[in-house]
Coordinates of C-alpha atoms in Angstrom, one line a residue:
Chain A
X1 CA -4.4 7.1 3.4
X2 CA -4.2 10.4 5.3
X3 CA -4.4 9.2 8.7
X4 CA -5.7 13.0 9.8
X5 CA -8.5 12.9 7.1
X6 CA -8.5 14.7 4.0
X7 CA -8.9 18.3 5.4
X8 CA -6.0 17.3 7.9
X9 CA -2.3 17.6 7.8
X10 CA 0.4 14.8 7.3
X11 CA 3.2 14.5 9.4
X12 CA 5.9 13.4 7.1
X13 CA 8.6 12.6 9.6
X14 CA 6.6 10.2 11.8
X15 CA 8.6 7.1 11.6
X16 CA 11.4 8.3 9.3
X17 CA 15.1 7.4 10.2
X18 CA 17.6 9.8 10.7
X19 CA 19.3 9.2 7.4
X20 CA 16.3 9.0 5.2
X21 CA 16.3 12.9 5.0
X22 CA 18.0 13.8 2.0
X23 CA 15.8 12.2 -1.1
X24 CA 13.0 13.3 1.1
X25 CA 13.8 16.8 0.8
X26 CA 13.7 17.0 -3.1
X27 CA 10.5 16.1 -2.9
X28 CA 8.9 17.8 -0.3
X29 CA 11.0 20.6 -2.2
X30 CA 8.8 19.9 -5.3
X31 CA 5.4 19.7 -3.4
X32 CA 5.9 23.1 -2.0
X33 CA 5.7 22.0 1.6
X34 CA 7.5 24.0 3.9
X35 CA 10.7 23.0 6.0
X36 CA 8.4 22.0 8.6
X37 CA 7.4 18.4 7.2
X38 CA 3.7 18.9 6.5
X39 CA 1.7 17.4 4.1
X40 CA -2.1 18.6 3.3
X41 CA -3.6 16.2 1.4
X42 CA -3.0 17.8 -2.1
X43 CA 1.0 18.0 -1.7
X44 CA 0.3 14.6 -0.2
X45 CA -0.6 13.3 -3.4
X46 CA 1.9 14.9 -5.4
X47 CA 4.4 13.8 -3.0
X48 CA 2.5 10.2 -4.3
X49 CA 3.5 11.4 -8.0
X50 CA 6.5 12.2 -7.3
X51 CA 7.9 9.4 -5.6
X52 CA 6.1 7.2 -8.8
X53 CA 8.1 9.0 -11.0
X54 CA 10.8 8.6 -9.2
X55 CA 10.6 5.0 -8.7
X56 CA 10.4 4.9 -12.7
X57 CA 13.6 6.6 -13.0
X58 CA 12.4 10.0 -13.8
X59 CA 13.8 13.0 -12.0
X60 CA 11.9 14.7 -9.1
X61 CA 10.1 17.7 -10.7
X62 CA 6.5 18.6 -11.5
X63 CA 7.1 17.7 -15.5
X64 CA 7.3 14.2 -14.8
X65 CA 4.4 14.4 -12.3
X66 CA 2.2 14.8 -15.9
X67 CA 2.9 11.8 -17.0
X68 CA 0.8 8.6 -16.8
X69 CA 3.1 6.8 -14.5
X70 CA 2.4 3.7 -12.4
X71 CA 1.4 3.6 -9.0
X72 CA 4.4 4.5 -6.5
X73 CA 5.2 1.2 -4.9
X74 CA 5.0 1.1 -0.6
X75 CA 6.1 -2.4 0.5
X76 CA 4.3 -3.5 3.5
X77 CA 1.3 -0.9 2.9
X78 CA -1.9 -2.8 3.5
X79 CA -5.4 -2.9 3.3
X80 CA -6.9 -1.7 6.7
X81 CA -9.4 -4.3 7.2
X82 CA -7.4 -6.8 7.1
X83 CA -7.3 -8.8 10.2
X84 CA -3.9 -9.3 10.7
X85 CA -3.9 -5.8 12.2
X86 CA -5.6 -7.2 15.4
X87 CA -2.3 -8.3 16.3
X88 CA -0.5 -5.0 17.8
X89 CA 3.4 -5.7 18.0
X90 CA 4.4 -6.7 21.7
X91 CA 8.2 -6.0 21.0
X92 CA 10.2 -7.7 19.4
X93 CA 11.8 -10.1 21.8
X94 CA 15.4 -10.0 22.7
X95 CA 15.7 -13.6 22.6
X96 CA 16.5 -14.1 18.8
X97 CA 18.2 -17.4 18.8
X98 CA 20.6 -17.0 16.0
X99 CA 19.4 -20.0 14.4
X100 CA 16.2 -18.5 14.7
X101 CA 17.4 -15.2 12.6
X102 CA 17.8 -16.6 9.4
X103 CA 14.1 -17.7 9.4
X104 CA 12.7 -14.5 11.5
X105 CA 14.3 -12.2 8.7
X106 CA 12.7 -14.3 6.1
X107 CA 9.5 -13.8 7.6
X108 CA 10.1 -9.9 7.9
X109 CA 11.0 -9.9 4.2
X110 CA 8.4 -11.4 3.1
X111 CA 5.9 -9.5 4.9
X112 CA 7.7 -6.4 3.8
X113 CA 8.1 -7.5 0.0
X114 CA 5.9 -10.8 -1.3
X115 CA 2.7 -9.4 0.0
X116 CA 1.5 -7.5 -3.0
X117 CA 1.5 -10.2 -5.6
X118 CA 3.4 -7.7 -7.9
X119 CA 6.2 -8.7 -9.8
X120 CA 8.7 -6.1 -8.9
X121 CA 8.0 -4.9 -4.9
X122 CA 9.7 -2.7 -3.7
X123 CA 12.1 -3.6 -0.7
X124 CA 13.8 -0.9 0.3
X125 CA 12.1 0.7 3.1
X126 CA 13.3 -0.8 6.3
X127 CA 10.3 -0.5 8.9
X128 CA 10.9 0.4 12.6
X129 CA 10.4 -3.6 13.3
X130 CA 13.1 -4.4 11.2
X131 CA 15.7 -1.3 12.4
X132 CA 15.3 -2.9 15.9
X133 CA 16.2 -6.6 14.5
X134 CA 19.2 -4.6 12.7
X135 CA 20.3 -3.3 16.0
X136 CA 20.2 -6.4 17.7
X137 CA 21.9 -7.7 15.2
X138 CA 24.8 -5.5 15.2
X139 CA 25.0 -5.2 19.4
X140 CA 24.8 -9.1 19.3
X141 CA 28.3 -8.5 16.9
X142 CA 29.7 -5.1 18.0
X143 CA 28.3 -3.3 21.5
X144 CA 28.9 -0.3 20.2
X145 CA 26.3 1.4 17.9
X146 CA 28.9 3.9 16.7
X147 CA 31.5 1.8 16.2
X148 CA 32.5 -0.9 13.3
X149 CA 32.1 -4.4 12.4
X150 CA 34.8 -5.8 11.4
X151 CA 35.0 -8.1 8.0
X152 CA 35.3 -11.0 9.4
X153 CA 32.8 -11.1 11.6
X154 CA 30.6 -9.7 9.2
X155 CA 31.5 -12.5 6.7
X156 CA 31.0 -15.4 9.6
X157 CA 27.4 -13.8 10.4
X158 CA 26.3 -13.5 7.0
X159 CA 27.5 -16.6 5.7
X160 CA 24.8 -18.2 7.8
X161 CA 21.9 -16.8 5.4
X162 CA 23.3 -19.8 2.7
X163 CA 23.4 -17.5 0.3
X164 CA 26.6 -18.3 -2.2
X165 CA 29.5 -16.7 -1.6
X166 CA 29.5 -14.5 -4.8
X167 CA 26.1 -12.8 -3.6
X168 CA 27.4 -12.2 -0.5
X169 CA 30.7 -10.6 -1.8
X170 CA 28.4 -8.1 -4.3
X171 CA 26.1 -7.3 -1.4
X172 CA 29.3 -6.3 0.4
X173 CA 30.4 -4.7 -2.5
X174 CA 27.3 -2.7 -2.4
X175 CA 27.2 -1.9 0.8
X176 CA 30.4 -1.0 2.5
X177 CA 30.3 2.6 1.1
X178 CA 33.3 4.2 2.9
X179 CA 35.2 0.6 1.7
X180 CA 37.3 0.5 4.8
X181 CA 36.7 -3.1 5.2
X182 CA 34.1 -2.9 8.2
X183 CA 30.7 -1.9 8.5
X184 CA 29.1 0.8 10.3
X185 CA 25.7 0.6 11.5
X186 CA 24.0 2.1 8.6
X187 CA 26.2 -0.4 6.3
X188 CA 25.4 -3.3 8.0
X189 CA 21.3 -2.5 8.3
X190 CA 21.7 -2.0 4.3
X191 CA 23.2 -5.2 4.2
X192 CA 21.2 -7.4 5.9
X193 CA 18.3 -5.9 4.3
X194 CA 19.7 -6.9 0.9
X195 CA 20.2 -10.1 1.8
X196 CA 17.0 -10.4 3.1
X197 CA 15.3 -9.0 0.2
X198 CA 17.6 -11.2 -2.1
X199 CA 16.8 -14.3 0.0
X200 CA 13.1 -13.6 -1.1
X201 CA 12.7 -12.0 -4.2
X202 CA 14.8 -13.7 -7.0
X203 CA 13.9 -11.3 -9.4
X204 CA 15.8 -8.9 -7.1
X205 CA 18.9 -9.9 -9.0
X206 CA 17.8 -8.6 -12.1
X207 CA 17.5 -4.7 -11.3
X208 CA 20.1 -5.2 -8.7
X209 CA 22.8 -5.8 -11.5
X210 CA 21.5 -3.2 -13.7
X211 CA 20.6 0.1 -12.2
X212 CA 21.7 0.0 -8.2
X213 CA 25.3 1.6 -7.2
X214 CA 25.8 1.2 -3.5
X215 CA 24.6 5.4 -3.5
X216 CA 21.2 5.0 -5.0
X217 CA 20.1 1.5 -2.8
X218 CA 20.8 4.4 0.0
X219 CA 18.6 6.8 -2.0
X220 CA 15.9 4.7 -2.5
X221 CA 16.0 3.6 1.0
X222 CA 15.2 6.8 1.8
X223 CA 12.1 7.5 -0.2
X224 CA 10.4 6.6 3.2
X225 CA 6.6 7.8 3.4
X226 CA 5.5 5.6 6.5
X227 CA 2.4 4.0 6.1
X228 CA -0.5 5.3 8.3
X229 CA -1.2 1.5 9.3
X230 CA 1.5 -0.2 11.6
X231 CA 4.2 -2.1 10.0
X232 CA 2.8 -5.6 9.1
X233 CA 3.5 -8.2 11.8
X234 CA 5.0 -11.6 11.3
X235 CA 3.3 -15.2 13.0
X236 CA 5.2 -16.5 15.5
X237 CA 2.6 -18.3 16.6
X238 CA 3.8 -21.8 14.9
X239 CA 7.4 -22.5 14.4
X240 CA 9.3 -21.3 11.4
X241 CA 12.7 -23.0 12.1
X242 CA 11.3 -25.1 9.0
X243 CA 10.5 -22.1 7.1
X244 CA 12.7 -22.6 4.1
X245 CA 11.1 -26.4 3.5
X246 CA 7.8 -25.6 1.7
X247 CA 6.8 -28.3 -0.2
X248 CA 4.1 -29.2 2.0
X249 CA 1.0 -27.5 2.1
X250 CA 0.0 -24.6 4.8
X251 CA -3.1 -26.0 5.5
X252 CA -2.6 -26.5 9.5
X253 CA -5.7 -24.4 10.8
X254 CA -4.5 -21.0 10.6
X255 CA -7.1 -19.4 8.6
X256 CA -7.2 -15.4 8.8
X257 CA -3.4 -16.1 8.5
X258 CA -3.2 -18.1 4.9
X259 CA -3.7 -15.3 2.9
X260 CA 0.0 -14.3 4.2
X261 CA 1.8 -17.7 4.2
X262 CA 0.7 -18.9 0.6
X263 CA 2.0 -16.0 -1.4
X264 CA 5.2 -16.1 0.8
X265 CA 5.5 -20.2 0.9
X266 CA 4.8 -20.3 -3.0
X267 CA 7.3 -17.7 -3.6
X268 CA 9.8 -19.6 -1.5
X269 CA 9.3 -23.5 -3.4
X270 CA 9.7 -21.6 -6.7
X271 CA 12.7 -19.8 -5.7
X272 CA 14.2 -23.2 -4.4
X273 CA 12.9 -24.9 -6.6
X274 CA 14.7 -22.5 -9.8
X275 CA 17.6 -21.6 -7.3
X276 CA 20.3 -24.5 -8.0
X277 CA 19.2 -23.7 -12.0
X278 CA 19.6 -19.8 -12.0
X279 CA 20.6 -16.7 -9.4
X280 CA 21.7 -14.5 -11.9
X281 CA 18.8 -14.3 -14.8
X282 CA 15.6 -14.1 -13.0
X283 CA 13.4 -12.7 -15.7
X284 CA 12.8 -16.0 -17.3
X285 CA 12.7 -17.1 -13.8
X286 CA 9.4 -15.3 -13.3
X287 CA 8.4 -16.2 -17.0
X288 CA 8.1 -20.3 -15.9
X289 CA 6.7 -19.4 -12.5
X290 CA 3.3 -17.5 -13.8
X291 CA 2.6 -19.5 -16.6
X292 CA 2.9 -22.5 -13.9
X293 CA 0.5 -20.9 -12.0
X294 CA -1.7 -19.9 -14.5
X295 CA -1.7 -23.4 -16.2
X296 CA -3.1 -25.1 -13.0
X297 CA -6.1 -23.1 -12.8
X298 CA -7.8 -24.3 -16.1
X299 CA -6.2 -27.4 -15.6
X300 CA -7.6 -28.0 -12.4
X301 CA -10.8 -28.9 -13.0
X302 CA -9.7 -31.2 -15.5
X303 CA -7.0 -32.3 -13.5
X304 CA -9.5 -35.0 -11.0
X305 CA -11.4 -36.0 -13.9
X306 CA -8.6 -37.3 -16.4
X307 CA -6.9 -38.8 -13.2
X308 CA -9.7 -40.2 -12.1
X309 CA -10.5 -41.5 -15.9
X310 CA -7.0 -42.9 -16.2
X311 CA -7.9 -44.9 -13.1
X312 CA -10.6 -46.2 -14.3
X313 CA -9.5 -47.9 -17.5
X314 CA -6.2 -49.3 -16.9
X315 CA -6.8 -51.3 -13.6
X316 CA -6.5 -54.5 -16.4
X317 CA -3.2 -53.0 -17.9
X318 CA -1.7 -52.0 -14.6
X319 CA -2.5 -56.0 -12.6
X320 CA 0.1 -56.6 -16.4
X321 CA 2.7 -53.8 -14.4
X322 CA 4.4 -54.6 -11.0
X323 CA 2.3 -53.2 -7.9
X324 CA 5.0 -50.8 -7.1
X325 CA 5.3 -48.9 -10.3
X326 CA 1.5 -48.5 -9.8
X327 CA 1.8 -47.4 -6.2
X328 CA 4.1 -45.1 -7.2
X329 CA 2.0 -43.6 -9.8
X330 CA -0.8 -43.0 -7.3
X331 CA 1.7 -41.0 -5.4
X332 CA 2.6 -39.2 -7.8
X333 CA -1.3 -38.4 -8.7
X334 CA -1.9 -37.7 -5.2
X335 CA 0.7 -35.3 -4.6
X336 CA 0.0 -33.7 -7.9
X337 CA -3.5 -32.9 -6.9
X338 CA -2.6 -31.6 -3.4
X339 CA -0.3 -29.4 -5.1
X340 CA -3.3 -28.3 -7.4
X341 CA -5.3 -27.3 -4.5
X342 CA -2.8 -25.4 -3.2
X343 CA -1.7 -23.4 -6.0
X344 CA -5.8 -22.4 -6.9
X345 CA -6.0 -21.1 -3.7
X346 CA -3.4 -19.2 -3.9
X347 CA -4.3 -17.8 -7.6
X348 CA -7.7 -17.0 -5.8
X349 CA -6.4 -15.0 -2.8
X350 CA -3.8 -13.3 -5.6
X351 CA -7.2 -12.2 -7.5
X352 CA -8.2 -10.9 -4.7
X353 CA -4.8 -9.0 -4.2
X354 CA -4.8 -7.5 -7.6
X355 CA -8.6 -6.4 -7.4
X356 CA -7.9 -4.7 -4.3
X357 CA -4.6 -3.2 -5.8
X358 CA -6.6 -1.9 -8.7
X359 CA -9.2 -0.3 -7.0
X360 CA -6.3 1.9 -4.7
X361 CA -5.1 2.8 -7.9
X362 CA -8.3 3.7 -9.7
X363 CA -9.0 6.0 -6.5
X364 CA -5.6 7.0 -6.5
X365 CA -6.0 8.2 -10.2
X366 CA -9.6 9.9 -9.7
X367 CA -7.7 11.9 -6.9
X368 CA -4.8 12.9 -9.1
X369 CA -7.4 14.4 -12.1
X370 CA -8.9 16.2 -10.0
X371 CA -6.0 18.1 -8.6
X372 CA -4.1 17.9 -12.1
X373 CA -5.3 21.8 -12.7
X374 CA -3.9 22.6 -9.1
X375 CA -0.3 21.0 -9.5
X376 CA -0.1 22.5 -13.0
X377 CA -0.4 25.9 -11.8
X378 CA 1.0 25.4 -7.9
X379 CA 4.5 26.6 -7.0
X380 CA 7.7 26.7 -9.2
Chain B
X1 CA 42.6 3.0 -23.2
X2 CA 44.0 -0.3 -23.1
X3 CA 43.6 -3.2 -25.5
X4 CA 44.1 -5.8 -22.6
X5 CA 43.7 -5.2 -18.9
X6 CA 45.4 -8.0 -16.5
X7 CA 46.0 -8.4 -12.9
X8 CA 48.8 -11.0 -11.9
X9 CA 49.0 -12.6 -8.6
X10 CA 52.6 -12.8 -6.6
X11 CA 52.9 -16.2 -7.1
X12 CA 52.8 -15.3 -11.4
X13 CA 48.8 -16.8 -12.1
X14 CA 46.9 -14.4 -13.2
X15 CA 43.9 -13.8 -11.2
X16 CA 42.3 -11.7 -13.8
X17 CA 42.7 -10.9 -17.2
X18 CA 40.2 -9.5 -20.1
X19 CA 41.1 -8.4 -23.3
X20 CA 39.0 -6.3 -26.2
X21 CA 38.9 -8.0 -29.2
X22 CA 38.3 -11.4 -27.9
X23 CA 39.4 -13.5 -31.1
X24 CA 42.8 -12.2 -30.5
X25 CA 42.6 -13.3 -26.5
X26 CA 45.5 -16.0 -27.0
X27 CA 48.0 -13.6 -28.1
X28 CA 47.7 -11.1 -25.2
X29 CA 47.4 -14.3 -22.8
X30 CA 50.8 -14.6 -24.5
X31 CA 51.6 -11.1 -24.4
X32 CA 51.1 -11.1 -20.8
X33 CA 53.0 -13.8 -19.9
X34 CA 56.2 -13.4 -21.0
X35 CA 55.6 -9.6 -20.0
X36 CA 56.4 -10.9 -16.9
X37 CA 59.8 -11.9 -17.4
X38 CA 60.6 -8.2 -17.6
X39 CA 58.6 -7.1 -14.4
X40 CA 60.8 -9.5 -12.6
X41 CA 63.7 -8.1 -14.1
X42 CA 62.5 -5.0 -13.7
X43 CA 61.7 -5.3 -9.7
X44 CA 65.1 -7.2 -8.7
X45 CA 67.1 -4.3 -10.1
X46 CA 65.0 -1.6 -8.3
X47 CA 65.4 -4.3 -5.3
X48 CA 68.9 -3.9 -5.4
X49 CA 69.3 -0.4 -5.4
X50 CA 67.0 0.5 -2.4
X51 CA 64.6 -1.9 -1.0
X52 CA 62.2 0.7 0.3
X53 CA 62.1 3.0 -2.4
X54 CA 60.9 1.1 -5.3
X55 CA 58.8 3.1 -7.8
X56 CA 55.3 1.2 -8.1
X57 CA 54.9 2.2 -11.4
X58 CA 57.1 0.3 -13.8
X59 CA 56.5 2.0 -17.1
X60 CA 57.1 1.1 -20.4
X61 CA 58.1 -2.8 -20.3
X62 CA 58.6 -3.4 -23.8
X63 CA 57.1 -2.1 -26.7
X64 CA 56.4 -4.3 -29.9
X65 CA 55.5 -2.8 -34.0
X66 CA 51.7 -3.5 -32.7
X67 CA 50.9 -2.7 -29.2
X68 CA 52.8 -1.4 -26.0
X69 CA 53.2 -3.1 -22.6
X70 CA 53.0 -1.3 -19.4
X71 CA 53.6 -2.2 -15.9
X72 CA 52.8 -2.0 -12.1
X73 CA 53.4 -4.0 -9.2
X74 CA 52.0 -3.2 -5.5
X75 CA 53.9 -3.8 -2.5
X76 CA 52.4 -6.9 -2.1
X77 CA 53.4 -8.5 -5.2
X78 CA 50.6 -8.0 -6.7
X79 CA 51.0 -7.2 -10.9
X80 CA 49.1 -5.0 -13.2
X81 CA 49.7 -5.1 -17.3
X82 CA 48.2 -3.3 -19.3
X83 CA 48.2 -3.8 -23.3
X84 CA 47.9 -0.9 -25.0
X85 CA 47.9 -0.6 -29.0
X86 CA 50.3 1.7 -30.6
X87 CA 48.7 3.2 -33.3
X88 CA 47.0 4.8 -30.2
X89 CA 50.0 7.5 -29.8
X90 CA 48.3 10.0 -27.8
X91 CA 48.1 8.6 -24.5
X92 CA 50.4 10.1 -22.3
X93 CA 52.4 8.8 -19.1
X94 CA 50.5 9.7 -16.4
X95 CA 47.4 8.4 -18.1
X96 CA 48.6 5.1 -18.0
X97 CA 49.5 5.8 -14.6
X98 CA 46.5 6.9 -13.7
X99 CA 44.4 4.0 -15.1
X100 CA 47.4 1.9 -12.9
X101 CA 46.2 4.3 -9.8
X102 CA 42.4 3.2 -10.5
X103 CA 43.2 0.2 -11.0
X104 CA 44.9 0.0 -7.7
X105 CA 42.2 1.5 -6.3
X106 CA 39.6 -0.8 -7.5
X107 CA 42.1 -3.9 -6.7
X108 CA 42.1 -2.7 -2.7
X109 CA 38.6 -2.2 -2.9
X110 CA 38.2 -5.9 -3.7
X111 CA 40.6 -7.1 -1.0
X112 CA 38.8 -5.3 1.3
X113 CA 35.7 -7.2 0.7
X114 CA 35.9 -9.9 3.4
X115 CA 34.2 -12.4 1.3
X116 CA 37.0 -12.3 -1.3
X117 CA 39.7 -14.7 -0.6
X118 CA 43.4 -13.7 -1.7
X119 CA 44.1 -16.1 -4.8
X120 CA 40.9 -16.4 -5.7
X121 CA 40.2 -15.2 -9.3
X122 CA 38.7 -12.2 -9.2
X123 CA 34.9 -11.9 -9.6
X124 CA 33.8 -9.0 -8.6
X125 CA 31.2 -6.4 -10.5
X126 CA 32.5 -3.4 -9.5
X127 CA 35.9 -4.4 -10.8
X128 CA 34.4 -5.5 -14.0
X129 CA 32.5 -2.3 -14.9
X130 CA 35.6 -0.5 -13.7
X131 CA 38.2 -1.8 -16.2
X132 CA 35.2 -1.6 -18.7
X133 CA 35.6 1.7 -18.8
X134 CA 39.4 1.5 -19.4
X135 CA 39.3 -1.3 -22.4
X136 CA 38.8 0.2 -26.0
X137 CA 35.5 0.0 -27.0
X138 CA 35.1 -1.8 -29.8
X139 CA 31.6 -2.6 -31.3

């Protein structure tokens, strides 16, 4: 995790934006760093602690760095063998065809937030990539950085991501702070990142409601510890204008790149699929989605055999029933088992996922007991 | 801390309206409604005397044996009534004008939100928790 090894420092500020400083501070506070930003690797790992505690809701302090807490939550932070990191960002592309933007952030957010297979990921840190899509953005509205986009043309961009109006209205709610009607640059990159995230993550909704005030999305958008690896990096290698209309399989040759696409394209049918049904309570909307997932594992197996059984048996019966209910059937059996391949391979590669997760977090946890004694009796 | 919080349109629909003990709803829907005879009443005679001057704040519209009525209108027609029950005889004047100033507040805060269209009921969360915190709480 330390990119200058364990004996080596951590610069903390390497990627962080200018506002990001302020939640920061408590914490480096609480580590005993100094003003200058350093981490070695021991206030590194209580910085870890912190921010866990943190993202449970407790306050920043060494008590609640005691506790057994979950692991604190870095969207977009990867595992470095993964392969995707061959492919080193060439810049972003000024060319953004607006039609193009609703899909691209899509992409972005589901790189940033889908990835881990976890229930609740954490959206809010808004990598370097996606600060220089925000800018774009807002030049390709406004010219001026420092100055203010108006409502309207806030409303006319954003009612292109098809999100309904009354999500829209909250996210404005949320994020014009200084509520003068317009939003400043730092407004609208909240903004679009909530709608991103809410485009993606249905079960957004849930915590969004609950526990977010416009003030603390900015606060946790500042918990910003950078990943040492390089922010993860979207395909554009096959067109994603179609993005949004997932009910065919990714199985078009793209191998190293699957493991990305099927966690995000499964996330995407179910959210469309349970959309229409239900924004607002997405807790039972995760409830039908994993034991859907979980069903066709076992089933699987059985799946081709009591298909293939059915077959058998009533070819007399079905000669009695017209040819096209029978075609129709076969369809229906066909697309049924495609859809069964598809979803074990994605419960495989989401093993995978959560093995990997655990083992960050059992070396994670070895690290913490043995600097338990040090924290306990380190500064303040 | 009012009984029955309600935000009237200029055109005299309400575009919001919530009320505490929600088997009673119908009467303050009633309540409300023919409070607004008196609001009218109430702004034509400030009209008359000076047109730019009119006080915002309406005050007491009419009080019954159960509850009290209070009123507000903005300059854009916009009305606030607030219900408030009368065995509750501690709340002063400028408390119910300062839940009418929050109110206010919380009203422009909506109509700045570009997504919100005038004459549209209004939907928001933030407004919601707001007047929330205003109703009685009854559990």
């Amino acid at each position: 995790m330390t990119p200058g090894g364990q004996t080596g420092s951590l610069q903390c500020d390497h990627h962080v934006d200018v506002y990001t400083v302020g939640r920061l501070g408590i914490v480096t506070e609480v580590c005993g760093t100094e003003d200058l930003g350093l981490f070695t690797s021991a206030q590194f790992l209580v910085a870890l602690k912190l921010l866990a505690a943190r993202q449970a809701g407790l306050p920043i302090s060494l008590e609640s760095t005691s506790r057994d807490l979950p692991l604190p939550r870095f969207p977009g932070l990867q595992d470095l063998q993964d392969p995707r990191y061959g492919a080193v960002p060439q810049g972003l592309g000024a060319q953004q065809d607006p039609q193009k933007s609703t899909a691209r952030l899509a992409e972005i957010s589901a790189e940033l937030g889908c990835h881990s297979g976890e229930e609740e990921s954490d959206h809010w840190r808004i990598t370097e990539e996606l600060q220089e899509y925000y800018t774009i953005q807002f030049r390709s509205l406004q010219p001026d950085l420092g100055a203010l986009v108006l409502g309207t043309d806030a409303k006319n961009f954003f009612t292109r991501s098809r999100l309904p109006i009354s999500e829209l209205s909250h996210i404005w709610e949320l994020s014009d702070v200084d509520r003068d009607g317009a939003l400043t640059f730092s407004e609208f990159c909240t903004a679009f990142h909530l709608i991103g995230a809410l485009i993606h993550c249905s079960e957004f909704t849930v915590t969004w409601g609950g526990s977010y005030s416009s003030t603390s999305i900015d606060e946790a958008m500042k918990k910003a510890e950078e990943p040492p690896t390089p922010p993860p990096r979207p395909q554009k290698t096959h067109s994603r204008a179609s993005s949004l209309d997932l009910n065919k399989p990714p199985l078009q040759g793209y191998p190293e790149k699957t493991p990305v696409k099927k966690p995000l394209q499964t996330n995407f049918t179910n959210f469309l699929r349970f959309r229409e049904e239900n924004l607002i309570g997405p807790s039972h909307l995760r409830v039908p989605q994993k034991p859907v997932r979980r069903k066709f594992h076992p089933d699987n197996p059985e799946a081709p055999p009591p298909s293939s059984a059915s077959l058998a048996p009533p070819p007399k019966p079905l000669q009695k029933m017209p040819s096209k209910q029978k075609r129709d059937i076969q369809t229906v059996i066909r697309q049924n088992k495609e859809s069964n391949a598809v979803l074990t391979r994605l419960n495989s590669e989401l093993q995978q996922q959560l093995k990997e997760v655990h083992q960050q977090r059992i070396t994670l946890e070895s690290h913490l007991d043995l600097l338990r004694p040090l924290t306990s009796t380190g500064p303040n | 801390m009012a009984v029955c919080i309600s935000v009237i349109a200029k055109e005299n629909y309400p575009l919001y309206i919530r009320s505490v003990p929600t088997q009673s709803e119908l009467k303050f829907h009633y309540t409300v409604h023919t409070s607004l005879d008196v609001v009218e009443e109430k702004i034509s005679a400030a009209g008359k005397a000076m047109a730019d001057q009119r006080e915002l704040y309406l005050g007491l519209l009419y009080p019954t044996e159960d509850y009290k009525v209070y009123g507000y209108v903005t300059n854009s027609k916009v009305k606030f009534v607030i219900v408030v029950d009368s065995s509750n005889t501690s709340l002063r004047d400028n408390e119910i004008r300062s839940m009418f100033r929050k109110l206010h507040n919380s009203f422009t805060d909506v109509m700045c939100n570009p997504f919100y269209n005038p004459g549209d009921p209004v939907q928001s969360k933030a407004f919601d928790s707001m007047v929330s915190g205003m109703m009685v709480q009854v559990s």
